[in-house]
XYZ file of C-alpha atoms in Angstrom:
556
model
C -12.160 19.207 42.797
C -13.030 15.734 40.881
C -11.934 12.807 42.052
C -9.745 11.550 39.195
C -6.895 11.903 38.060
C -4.733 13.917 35.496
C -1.720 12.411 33.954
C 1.329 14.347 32.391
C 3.878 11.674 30.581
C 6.441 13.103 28.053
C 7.684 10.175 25.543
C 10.551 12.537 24.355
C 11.850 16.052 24.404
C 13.281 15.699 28.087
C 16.762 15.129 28.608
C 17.417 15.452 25.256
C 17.423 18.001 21.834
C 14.458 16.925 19.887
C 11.474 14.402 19.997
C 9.540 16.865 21.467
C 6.256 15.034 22.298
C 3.829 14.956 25.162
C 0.735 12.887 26.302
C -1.797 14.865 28.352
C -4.862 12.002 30.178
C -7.564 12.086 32.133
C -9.375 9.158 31.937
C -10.744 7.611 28.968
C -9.215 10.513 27.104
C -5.552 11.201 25.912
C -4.005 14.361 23.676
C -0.389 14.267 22.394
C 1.216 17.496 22.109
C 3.394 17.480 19.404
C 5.278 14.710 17.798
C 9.156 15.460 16.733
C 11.866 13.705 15.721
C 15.811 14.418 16.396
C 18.859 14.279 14.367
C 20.961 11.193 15.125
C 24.251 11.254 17.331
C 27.341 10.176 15.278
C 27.239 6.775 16.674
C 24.098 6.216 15.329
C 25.617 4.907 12.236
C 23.440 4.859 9.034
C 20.021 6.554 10.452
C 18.953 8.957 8.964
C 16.318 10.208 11.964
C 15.565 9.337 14.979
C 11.646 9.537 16.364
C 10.258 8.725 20.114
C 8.922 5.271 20.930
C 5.307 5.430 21.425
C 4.475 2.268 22.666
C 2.026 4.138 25.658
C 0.071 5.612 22.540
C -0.174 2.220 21.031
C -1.524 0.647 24.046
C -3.650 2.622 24.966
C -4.885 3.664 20.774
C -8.713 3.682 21.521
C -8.491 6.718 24.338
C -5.723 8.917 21.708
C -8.056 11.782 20.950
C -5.694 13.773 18.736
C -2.385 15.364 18.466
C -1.482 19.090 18.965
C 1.425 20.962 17.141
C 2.359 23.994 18.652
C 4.291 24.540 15.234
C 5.677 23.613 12.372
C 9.703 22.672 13.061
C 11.020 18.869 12.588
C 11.928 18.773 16.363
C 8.196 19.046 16.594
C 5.993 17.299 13.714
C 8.986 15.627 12.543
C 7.837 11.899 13.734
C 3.844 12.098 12.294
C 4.605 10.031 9.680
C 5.485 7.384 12.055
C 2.929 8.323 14.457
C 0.091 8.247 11.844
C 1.024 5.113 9.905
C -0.184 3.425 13.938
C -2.740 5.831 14.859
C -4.790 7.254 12.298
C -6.008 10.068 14.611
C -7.177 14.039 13.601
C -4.122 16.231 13.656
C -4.856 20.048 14.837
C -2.386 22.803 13.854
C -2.197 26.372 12.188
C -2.176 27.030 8.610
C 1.373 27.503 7.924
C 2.168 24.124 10.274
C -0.546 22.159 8.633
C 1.021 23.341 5.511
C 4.276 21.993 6.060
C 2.415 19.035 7.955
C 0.664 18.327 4.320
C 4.272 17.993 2.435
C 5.582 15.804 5.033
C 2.506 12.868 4.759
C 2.448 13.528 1.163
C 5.645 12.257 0.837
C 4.643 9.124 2.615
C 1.696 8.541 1.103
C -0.754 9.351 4.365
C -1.889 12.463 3.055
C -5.176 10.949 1.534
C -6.117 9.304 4.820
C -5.285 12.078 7.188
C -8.422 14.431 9.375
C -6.286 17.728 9.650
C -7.594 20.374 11.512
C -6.507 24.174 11.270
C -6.765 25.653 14.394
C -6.522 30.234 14.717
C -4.475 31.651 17.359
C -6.798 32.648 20.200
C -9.615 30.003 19.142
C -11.077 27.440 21.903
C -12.030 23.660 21.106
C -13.359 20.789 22.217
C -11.120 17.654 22.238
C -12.508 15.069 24.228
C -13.256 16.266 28.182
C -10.453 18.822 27.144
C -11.192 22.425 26.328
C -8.169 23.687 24.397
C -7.200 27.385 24.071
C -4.479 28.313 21.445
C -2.538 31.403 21.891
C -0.253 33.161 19.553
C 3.670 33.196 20.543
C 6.355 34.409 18.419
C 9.068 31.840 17.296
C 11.860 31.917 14.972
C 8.922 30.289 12.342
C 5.896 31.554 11.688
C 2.579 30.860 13.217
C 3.468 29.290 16.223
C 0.903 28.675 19.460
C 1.276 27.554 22.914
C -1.334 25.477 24.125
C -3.520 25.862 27.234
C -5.138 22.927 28.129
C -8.823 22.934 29.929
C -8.992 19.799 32.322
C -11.466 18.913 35.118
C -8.664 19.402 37.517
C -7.366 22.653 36.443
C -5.831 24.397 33.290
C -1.761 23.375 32.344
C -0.213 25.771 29.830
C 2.534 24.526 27.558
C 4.492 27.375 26.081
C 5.737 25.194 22.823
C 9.324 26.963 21.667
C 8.687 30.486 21.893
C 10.799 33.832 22.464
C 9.226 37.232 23.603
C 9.421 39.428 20.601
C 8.097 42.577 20.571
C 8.911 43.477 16.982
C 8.104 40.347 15.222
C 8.544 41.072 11.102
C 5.156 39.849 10.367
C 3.261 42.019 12.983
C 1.946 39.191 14.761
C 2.422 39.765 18.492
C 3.321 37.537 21.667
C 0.013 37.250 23.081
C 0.877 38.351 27.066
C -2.391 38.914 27.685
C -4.220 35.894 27.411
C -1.508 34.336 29.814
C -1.641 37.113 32.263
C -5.795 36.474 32.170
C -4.648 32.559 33.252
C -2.188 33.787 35.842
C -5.577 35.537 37.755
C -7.531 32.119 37.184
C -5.216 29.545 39.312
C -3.193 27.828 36.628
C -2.323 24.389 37.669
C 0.834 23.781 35.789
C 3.236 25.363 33.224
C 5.022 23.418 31.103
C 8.116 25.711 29.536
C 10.618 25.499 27.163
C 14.088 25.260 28.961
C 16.474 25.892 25.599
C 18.426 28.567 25.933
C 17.767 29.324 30.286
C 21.891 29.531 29.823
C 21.406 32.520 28.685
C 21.214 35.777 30.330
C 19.020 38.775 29.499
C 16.267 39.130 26.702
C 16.876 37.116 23.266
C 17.018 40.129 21.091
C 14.285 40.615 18.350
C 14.117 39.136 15.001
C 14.397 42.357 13.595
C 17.764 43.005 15.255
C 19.290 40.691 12.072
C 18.128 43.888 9.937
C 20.921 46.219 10.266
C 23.603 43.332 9.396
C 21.848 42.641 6.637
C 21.541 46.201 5.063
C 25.305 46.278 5.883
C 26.254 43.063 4.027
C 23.926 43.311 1.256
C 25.149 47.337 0.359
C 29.159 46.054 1.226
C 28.837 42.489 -0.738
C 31.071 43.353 -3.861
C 29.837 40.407 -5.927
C 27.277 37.902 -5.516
C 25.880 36.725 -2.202
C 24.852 33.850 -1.013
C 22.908 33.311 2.155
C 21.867 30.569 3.819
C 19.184 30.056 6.893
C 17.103 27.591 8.023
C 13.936 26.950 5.128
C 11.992 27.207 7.730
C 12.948 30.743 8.944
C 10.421 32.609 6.696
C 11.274 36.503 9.272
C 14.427 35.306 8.229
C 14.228 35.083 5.034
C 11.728 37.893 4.423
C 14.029 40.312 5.698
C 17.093 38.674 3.103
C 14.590 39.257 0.293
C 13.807 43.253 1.374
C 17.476 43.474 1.739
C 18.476 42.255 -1.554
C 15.328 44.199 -2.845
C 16.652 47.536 -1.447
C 19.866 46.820 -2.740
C 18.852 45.946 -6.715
C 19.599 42.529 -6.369
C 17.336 39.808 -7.695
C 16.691 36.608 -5.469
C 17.350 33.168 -6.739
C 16.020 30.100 -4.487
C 18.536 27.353 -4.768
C 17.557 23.727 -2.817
C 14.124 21.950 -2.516
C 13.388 22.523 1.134
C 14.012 26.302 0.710
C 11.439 26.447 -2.943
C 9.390 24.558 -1.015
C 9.421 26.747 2.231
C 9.046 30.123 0.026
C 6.420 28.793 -1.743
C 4.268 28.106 0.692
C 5.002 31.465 2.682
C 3.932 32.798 -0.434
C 0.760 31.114 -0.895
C -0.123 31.767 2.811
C 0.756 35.599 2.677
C 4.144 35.384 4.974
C 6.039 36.403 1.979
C 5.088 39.646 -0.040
C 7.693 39.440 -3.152
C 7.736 42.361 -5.160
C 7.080 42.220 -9.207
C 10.208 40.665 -10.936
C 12.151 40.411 -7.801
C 12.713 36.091 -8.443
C 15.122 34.774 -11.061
C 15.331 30.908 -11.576
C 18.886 29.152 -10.721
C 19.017 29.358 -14.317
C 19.728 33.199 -14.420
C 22.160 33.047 -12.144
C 24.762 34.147 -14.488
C 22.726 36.084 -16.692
C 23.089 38.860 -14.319
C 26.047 40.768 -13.035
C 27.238 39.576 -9.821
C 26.663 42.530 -7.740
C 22.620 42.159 -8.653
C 22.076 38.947 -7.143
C 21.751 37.468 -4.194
C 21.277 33.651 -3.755
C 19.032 31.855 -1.179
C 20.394 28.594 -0.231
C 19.931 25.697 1.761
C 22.227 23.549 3.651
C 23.077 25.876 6.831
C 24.058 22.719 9.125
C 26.812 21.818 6.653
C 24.265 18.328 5.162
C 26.208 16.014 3.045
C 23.981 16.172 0.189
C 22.535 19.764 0.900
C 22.646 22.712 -2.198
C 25.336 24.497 -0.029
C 27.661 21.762 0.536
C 27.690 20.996 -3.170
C 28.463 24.254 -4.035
C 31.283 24.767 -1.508
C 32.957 21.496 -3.186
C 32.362 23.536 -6.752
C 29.752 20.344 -7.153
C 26.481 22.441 -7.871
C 24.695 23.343 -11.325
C 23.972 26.541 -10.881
C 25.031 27.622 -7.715
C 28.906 28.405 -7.941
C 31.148 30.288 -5.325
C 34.143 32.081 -6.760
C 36.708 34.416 -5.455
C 34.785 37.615 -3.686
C 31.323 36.059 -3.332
C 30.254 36.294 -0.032
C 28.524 34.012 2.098
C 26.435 34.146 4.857
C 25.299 31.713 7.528
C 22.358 33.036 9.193
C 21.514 30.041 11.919
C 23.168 28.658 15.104
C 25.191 25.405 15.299
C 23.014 22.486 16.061
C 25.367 20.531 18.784
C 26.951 17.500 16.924
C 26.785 19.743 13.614
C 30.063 21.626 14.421
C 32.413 19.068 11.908
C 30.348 19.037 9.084
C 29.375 22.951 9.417
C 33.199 23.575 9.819
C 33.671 21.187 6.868
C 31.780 23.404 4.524
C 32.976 26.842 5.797
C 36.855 25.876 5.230
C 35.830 24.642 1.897
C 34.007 28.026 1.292
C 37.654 29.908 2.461
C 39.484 27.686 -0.066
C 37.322 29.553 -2.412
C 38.543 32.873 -1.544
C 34.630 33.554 -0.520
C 34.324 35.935 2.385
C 32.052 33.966 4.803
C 30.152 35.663 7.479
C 28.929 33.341 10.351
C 27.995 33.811 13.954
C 30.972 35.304 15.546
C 29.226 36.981 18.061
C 29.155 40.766 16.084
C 26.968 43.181 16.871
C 24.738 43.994 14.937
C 24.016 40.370 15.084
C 23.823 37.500 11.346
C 21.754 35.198 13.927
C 19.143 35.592 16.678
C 17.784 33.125 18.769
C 13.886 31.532 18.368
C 13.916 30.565 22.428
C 12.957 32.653 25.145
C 16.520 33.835 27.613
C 16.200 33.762 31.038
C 14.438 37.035 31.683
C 11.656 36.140 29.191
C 11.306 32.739 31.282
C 10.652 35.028 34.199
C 8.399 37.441 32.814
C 6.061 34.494 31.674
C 6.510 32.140 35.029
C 5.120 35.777 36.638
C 2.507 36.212 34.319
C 1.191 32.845 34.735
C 1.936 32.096 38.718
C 1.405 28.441 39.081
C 0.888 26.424 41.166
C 3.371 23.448 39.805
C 6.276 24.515 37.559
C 7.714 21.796 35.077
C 10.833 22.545 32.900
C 10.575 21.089 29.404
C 12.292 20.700 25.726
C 16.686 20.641 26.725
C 18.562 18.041 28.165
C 19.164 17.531 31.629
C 21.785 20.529 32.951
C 19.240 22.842 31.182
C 16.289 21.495 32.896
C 17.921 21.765 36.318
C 18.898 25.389 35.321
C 15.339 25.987 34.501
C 13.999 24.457 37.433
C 16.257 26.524 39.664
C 15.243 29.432 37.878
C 11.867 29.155 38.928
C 12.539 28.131 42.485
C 14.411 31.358 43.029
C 11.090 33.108 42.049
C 9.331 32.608 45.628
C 5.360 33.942 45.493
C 5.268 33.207 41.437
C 5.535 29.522 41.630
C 4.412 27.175 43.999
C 5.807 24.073 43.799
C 9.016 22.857 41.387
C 9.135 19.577 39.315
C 11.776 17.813 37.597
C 10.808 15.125 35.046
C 12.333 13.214 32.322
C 10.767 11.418 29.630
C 8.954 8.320 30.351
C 7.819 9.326 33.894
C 4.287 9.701 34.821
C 3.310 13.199 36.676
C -0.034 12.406 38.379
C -2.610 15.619 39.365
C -5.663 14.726 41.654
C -7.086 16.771 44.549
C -4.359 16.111 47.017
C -1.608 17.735 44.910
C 1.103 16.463 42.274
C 3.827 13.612 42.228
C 5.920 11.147 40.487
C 3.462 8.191 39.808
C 5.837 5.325 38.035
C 7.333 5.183 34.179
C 6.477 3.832 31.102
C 8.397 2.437 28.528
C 9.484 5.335 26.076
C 12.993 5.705 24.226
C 13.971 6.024 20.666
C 13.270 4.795 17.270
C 16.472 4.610 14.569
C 14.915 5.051 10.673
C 17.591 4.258 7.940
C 17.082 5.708 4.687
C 13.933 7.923 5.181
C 12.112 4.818 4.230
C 8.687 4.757 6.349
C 9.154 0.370 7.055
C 13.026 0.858 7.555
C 13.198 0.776 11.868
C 16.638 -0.256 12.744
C 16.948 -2.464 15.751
C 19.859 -2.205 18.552
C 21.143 -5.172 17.126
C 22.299 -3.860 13.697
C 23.760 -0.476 14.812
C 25.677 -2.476 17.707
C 26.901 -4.479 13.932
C 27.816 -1.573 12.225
C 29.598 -0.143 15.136
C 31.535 -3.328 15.326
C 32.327 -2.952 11.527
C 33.715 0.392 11.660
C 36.054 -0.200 14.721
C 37.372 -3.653 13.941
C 36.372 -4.691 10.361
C 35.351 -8.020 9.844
C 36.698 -11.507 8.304
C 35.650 -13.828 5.614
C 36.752 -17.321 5.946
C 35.296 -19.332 2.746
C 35.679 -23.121 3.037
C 34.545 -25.470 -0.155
C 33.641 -29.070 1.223
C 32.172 -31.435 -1.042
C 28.432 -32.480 -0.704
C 28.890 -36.339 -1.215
C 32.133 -37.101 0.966
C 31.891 -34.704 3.394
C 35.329 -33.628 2.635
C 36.954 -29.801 2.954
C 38.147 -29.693 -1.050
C 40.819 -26.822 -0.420
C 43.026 -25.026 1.920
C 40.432 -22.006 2.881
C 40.529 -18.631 1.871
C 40.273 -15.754 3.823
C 38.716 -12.310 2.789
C 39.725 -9.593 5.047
C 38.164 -6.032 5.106
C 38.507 -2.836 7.254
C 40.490 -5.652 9.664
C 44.537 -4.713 9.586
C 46.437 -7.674 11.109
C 49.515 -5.801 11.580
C 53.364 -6.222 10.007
C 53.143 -10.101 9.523
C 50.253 -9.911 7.415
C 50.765 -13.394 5.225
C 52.004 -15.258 8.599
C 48.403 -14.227 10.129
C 46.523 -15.716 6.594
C 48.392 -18.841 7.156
C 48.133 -19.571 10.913
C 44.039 -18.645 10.590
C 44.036 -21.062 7.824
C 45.887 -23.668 10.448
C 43.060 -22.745 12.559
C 40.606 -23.362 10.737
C 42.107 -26.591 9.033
C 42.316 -27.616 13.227
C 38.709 -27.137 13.662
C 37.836 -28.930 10.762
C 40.019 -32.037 11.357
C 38.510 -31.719 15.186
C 34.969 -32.210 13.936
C 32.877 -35.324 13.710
C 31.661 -35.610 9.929
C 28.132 -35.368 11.489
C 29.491 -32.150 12.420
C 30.943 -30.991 9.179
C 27.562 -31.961 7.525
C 25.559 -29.667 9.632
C 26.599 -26.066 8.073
C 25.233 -24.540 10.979
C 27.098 -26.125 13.305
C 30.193 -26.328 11.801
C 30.107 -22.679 10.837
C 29.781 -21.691 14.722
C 32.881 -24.183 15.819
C 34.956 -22.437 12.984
C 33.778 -18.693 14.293
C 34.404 -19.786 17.807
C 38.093 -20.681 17.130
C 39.105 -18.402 14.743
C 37.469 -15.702 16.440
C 39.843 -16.833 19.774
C 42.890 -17.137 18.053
C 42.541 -13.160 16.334
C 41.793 -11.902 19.761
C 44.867 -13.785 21.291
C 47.384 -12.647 18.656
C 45.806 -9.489 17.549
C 43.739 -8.183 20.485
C 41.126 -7.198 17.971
C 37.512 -8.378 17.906
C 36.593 -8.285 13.999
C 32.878 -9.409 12.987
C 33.576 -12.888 11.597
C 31.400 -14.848 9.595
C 31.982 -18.181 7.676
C 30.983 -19.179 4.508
C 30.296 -22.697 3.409
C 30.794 -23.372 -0.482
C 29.137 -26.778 -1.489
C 31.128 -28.572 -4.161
């Protein structure tokens, strides 16, 4: 084997839902696979996303070849924008994720500057010393690859998200072979995606959603509305045969699903019959048994077409007794409230709402591989290292337990997280050191808007102990404090003797003031400190409360 070395360093995706995204080196030459973003936690307050840190990339921006998507889903292209706006570098991906790629930068204004380069499943190419194989996987989206990488030291094989169908609605098949060919070749590494390894069996086929949906569709006494992720075009081909085999016409209500159908259309994912569409428009120029609504806002979004409608706040889309409504998607974890939120306020509307409760035939079926699926590819592939990716931690020690129960297919088990270093050379694999990685808060979905630590620790403070105003007017020329200060409280309760609080913080303050050197009171800065200090003693002795105080001067 060469002497040098290969290096393996995930900046995201491991310990953790999302930010799927992966540097591969060797040398003087570095690919990222994928670069997603994740949804924030709830104590994230006011961002929006969330996206990895790639200060490794930055550092080391002349050796960053290009980035690989494996597909087109938010938890994996999600954070290009970001990525790009630092490292202008080529972008390779299939047509339908280079579509959606396209939309995303467009939006940001990068589109015009960006190399994107559509890649086939089962085509080989060059990217720096790497040799790169795509090879088609089936997915709960369309067009999705996992990635074998060609490096002097071996090939590693990252599965992306995948799930073994064998029925997949557009025809397009899991590709076994070409990783059974690697498994007789030596296959240094496999990188696999550890979501749902809690699960037991095979993850049933996308088709499987098929028999619920002729059910609904021929039961659904007036209109129906269904809503999926815009991204699940099997899903949402097999809602538009349904409503087509049921003489129902198909309105698309929501930007991200128009946008998602259109360019399914465009790409040949989604064959619509003639006169099948009506606008939102038509919605009610049609009798509610002949139409069936495709909406967006499955994960119960604030601002989503679904939520609106649920709260009777929507133009066109409007629920009313005997619609039914359909959730066709899992429960993101930390979306169960505001999912909840919308399906009580569908019940207040008398709507029957169908979501997944576990019936058989199924509303919902998985896009990730189950446990025996895991298997069958670990024993296709046989490698020699085994690293569980894409979950947080539990599920990566479930995975990597998995594997090390398969004796003969595997040879040697590795845990990682992100941010550590796993070093190939011709003695074997290890642990090789960190670098820095961790997350990147964006407020607004403005490109320039990063929040720091700092303000989110602020806003945290805010919403747990409000904050106080004191405004004190001194004069300019004397140096005097004009007035008794005021005091502006907000989100900050001080309890049953409200007025008695007022007055003893204006005491306070008054104290401080009569305390301080003129010099003192002449510096703002200073003095506002010296009043924050004491005031901010005094609330926490007779309150036990810690609100954000800040002082404002008023020059007279």
């Amino acid at each position: 084997m060469p002497s040098g070395k290969l290096q393996v360093i995930p900046l995201g995706g491991l310990g953790e839902f999302g930010m799927n995204c992966m540097a591969v080196r060797y040398g003087d030459d570095i690919v990222v696979i994928d670069a997603g973003m994740m949804f924030p936690e709830a104590e994230l307050l006011g961002v929006d996303i969330v996206v990895p840190d790639i200060s490794y990339l930055v550092e080391n921006r002349d050796k960053v070849r290009a980035i690989l998507l494996t597909h087109g889903h938010e938890d994996h292209i999600g954070a290009l924008p970001w990525i790009l706006s630092e490292l202008n570098v080529p972008i390779y991906g299939t047509e339908f994720t280079l579509a959606y790629v396209e939309g995303k930068l467009e939006e940001h204004g990068l589109l015009d500057d960006a190399d994107l380069i559509e890649i086939r499943p089962g085509a080989r190419f060059k990217v720096g010393i790497f040799t790169i194989h795509a090879m088609q996987v089936t997915h709960s989206l369309v067009d999705c690859v996992a990635l074998a990488v060609h490096t002097p030291l071996g090939v590693i094989i990252h599965t992306g998200d995948f799930k073994v169908d064998p029925t997949p609605t557009d025809n397009r098949l899991f590709d076994l072979h070409a990783f059974a060919e690697y498994g007789k070749e030596n296959v240094l590494a496999l990188f696999q995606d550890s979501t749902n390894v809690e699960r037991r069996g095979y993850t049933p086929s996308e088709r499987a959603v098929r028999a619920r949906f002729a059910e609904i569709f021929h039961r659904a006494p007036r209109r129906l509305f269904l809503s999926c992720f815009s991204s699940s075009i099997h899903r949402i081909n097999l809602a538009i045969e349904a409503a087509y085999n049921n003489g129902r016409k198909v309105a698309l209500v929501g930007r991200s699903m128009n946008e998602s159908v259109e360019i399914a259309q465009d790409l040949g994912y989604i064959d619509m019959p003639e006169g099948a569409f009506i606008t939102p428009g038509q919605i009610r120029d049609y009798a509610p048994e002949k139409v069936c609504v495709l909406i967006s806002g499955t994960q119960g979004e604030p601002m989503s077409a679904l939520s609106r409608a649920a709260v009777d706040n929507h133009k066109h889309a409007k629920i009313e007794p005997n619609d039914t409504v359909v959730l066709s998607s899992r429960i993101i974890p930390g979306n169960e409230k505001s999912i909840y939120r919308v399906i009580d306020h569908l019940f207040r509307r008398n709507a029957h709402v169908i979501y997944d409760d576990g019936s058989t035939p199924p509303v919902h079926v998985s896009g990730h591989a189950s446990q025996e699926e895991l298997r069958l590819i670990i024993n296709l592939v046989r490698p020699r290292y085994f690293i569980p990716v894409h979950g947080e931690y539990r599920q990566l020690k479930l995975h990597a337990e998995l594997a090390q129960a398969m004796r003969g297919a595997v040879g040697q088990v590795l845990m990682m997280e992100s941010g550590d270093v796993l070093e190939f050379d011709e003695l074997g694999a290890r642990k090789a050191g960190k670098v820095k990685v961790g997350r990147v808060c964006i407020d607004s979905g403005s490109m320039g808007e990063v929040v720091e630590d700092l303000v989110i620790r602020d806003r945290r403070h805010l919403s747990e102990d409000g904050f106080v105003l004191p405004i004190i007017a001194i004069n300019k020329l004397t140096g005097q404090v004009e007035s008794v200060p005021e005091i502006v409280m907000r989100g900050f309760a001080p309890g049953s003797e409200g007025d008695a609080f007022v007055e003893k913080s204006r005491e306070t303050i008054m104290k401080t003031l009569e305390a301080s050197s003129p010099e003192e009171i002449a510096d703002y800065g200073v003095i506002k400190e010296k009043v924050r200090q004491d005031l901010k003693r005094y609330i926490a002795k007779s309150t036990q409360r810690r609100p954000l105080i800040m002082p404002v001067i008023l020059e007279i």
